Coordinates of C-alpha atoms in Angstrom, one line a residue:
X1 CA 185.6 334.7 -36.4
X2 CA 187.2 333.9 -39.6
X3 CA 190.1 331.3 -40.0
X4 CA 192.3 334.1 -40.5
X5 CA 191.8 336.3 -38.0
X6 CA 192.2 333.7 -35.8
X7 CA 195.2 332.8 -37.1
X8 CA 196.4 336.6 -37.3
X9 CA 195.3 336.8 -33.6
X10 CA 197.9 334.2 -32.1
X11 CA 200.3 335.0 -34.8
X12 CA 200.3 331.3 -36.6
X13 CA 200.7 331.3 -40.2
X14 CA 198.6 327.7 -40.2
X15 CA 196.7 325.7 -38.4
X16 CA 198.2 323.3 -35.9
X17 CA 197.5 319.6 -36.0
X18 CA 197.5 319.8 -32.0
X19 CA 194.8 321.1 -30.4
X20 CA 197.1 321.0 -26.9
X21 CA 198.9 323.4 -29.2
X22 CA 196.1 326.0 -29.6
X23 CA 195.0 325.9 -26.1
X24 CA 198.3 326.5 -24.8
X25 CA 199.0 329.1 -27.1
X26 CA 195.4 330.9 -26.2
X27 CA 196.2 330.4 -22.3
X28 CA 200.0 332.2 -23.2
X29 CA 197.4 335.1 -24.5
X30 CA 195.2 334.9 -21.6
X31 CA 197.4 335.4 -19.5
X32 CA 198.6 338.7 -18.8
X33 CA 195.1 340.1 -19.0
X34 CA 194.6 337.5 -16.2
X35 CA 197.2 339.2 -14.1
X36 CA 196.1 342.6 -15.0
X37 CA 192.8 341.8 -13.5
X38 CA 194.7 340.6 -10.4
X39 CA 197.1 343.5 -9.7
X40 CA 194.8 346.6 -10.8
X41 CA 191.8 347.8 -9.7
X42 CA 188.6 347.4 -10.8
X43 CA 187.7 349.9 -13.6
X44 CA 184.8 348.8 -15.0
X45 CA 186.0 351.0 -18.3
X46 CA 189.4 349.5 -18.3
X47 CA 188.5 345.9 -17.8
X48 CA 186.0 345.6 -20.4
X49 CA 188.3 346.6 -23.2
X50 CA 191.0 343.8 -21.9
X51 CA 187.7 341.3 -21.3
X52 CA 186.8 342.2 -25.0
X53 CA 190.8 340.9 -25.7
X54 CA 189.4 337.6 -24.1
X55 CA 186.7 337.2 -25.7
X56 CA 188.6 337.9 -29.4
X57 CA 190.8 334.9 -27.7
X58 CA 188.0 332.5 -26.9
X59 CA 186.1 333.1 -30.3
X60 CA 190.3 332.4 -32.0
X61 CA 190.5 329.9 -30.4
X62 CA 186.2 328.2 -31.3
X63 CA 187.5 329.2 -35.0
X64 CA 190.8 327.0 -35.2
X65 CA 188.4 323.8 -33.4
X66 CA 188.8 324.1 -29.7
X67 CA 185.7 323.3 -27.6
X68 CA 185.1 325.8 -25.0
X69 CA 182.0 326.5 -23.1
X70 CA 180.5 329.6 -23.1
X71 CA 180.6 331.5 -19.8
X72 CA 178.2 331.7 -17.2
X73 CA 177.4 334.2 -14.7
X74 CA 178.4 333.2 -11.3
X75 CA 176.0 333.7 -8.9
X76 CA 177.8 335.5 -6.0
X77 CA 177.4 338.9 -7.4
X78 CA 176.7 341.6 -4.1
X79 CA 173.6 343.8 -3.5
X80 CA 175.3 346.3 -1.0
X81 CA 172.6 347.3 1.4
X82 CA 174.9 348.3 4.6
X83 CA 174.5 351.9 5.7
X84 CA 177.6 352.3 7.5
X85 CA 180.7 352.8 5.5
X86 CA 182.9 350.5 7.2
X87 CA 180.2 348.2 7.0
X88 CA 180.1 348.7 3.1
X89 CA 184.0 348.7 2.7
X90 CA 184.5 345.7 4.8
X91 CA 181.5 344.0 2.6
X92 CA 182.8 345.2 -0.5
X93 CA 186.5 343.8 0.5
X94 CA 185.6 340.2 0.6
X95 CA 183.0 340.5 -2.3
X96 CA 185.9 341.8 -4.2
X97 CA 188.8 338.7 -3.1
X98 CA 186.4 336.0 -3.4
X99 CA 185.6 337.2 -6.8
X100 CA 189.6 337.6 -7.6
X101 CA 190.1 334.1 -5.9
X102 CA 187.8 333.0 -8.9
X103 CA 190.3 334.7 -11.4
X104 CA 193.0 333.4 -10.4
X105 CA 191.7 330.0 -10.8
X106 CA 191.7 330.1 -14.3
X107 CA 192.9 330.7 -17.9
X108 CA 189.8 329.4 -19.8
X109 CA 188.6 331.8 -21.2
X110 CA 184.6 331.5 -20.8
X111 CA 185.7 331.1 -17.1
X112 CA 187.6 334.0 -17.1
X113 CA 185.3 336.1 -18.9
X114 CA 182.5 335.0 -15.8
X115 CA 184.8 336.0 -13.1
X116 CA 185.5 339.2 -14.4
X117 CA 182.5 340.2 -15.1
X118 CA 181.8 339.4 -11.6
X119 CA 184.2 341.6 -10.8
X120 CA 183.2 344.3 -12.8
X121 CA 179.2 344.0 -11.4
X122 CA 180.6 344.3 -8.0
X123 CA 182.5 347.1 -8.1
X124 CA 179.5 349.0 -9.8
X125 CA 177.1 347.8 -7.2
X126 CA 179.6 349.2 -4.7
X127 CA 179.8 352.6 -6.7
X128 CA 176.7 353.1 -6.1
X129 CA 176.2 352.2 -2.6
X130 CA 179.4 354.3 -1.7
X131 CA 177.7 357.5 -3.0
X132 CA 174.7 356.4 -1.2
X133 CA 176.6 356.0 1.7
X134 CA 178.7 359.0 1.6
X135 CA 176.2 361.8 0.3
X136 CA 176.9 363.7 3.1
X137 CA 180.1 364.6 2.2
X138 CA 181.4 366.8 -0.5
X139 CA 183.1 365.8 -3.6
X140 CA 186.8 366.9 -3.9
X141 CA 187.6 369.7 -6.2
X142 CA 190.8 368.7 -7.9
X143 CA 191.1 366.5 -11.1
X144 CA 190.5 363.0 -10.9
X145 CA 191.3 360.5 -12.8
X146 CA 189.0 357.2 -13.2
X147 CA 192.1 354.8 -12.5
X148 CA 192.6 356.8 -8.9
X149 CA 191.1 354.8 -6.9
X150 CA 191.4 354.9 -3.9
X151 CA 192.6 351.9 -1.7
X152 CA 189.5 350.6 0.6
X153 CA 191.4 348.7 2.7
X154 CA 193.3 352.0 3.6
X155 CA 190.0 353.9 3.5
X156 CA 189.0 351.3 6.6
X157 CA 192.0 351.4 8.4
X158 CA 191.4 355.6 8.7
X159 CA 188.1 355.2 9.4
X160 CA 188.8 352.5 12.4
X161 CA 191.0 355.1 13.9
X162 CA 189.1 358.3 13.4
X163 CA 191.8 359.6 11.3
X164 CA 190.4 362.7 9.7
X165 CA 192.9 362.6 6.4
X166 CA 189.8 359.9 5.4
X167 CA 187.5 362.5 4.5
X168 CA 189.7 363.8 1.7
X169 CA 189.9 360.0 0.8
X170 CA 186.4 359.6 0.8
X171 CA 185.5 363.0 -1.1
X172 CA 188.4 361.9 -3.8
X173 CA 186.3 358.6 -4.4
X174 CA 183.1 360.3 -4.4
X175 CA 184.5 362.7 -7.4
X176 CA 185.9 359.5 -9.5
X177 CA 182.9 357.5 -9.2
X178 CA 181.0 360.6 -10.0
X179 CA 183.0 361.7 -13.3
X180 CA 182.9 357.7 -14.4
X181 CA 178.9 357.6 -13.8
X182 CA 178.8 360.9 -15.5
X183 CA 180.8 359.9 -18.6
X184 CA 178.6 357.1 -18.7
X185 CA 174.9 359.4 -18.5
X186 CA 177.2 360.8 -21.9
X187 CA 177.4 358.0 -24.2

């Protein structure tokens, strides 16, 4: 990234003497993506367009003399192999906090960038297994949007007491994950 842009990109019109002054400023940019990746869901779509934010940050930051480390891929991510949908949802629950406890931990940006793309790798691995997992059920008919997703831990909680209103849960997650995997098949 060019001096400028990096410049443009944390709105300074020079070059600070301080590099405390830099990193501060890049962690006062980093962080409200940070807490969007803590209070939304994971949509893979959505948090790769604030992760690409990051990363603008990280290369600002490289360009006005900061040393940062480039990220590296944690090595947590989850193969979900349960056949049992509580089994998955329970799984996929504390694949999904430990990965957010790893967010939280930091505004570096190359950290960052790692967690959440730990993140994003585990809530496609789930995807998947929860249409593995659920193909016996029907897809839900109305329009869906790919932010609607619906809340696991609820998901479990119906599914623990046989409560039949989690069938229209589970069919309105089997339709978003299938319109986001078939927007994908499109590009």
């Amino acid at each position: 990234m060019k001096l400028e842009q990096a410049l443009d990109l944390l709105d300074l019109e020079r070059k600070p003497e301080d590099p405390d002054i830099i990193e501060e400023l890049i962690e006062e940019a980093v962080f409200p993506l940070r807490e969007y990746f803590l209070r939304n869901p994971v949509v893979p779509v959505l948090y790769r367009s604030r992760l690409a934010r990051i990363k603008q940050l990280q290369a600002a930051g490289e360009s006005l003399g900061l040393s940062t480390s480039k990220s590296t891929p944690l090595t947590t991510s989850k193969d979900f192999s349960e056949s049992d949908l509580a089994e998955l949802l329970r799984a996929f629950e504390a694949a999904l906090s430990q990965a957010r406890l790893q967010v939280a931990q930091h505004l570096n940006p190359s950290a960052l960038v790692a967690s959440v793309e730990q993140m994003i790798a585990i809530q496609e691995s789930f995807e998947h297994a929860f249409l593995r997992v659920t193909a016996h059920f029907a897809s839900a008919e109305s329009n869906i949007l790919a932010a609607d997703v619906v809340d696991t831990g609820k998901l479990l909680m119906l599914l623990q007491h046989e409560d039949p209103s989690s069938t229209e849960l589970i069919e309105k997650e089997r339709k978003r994950i299938e319109i986001i995997h078939e927007r994908l098949r499109r590009q």
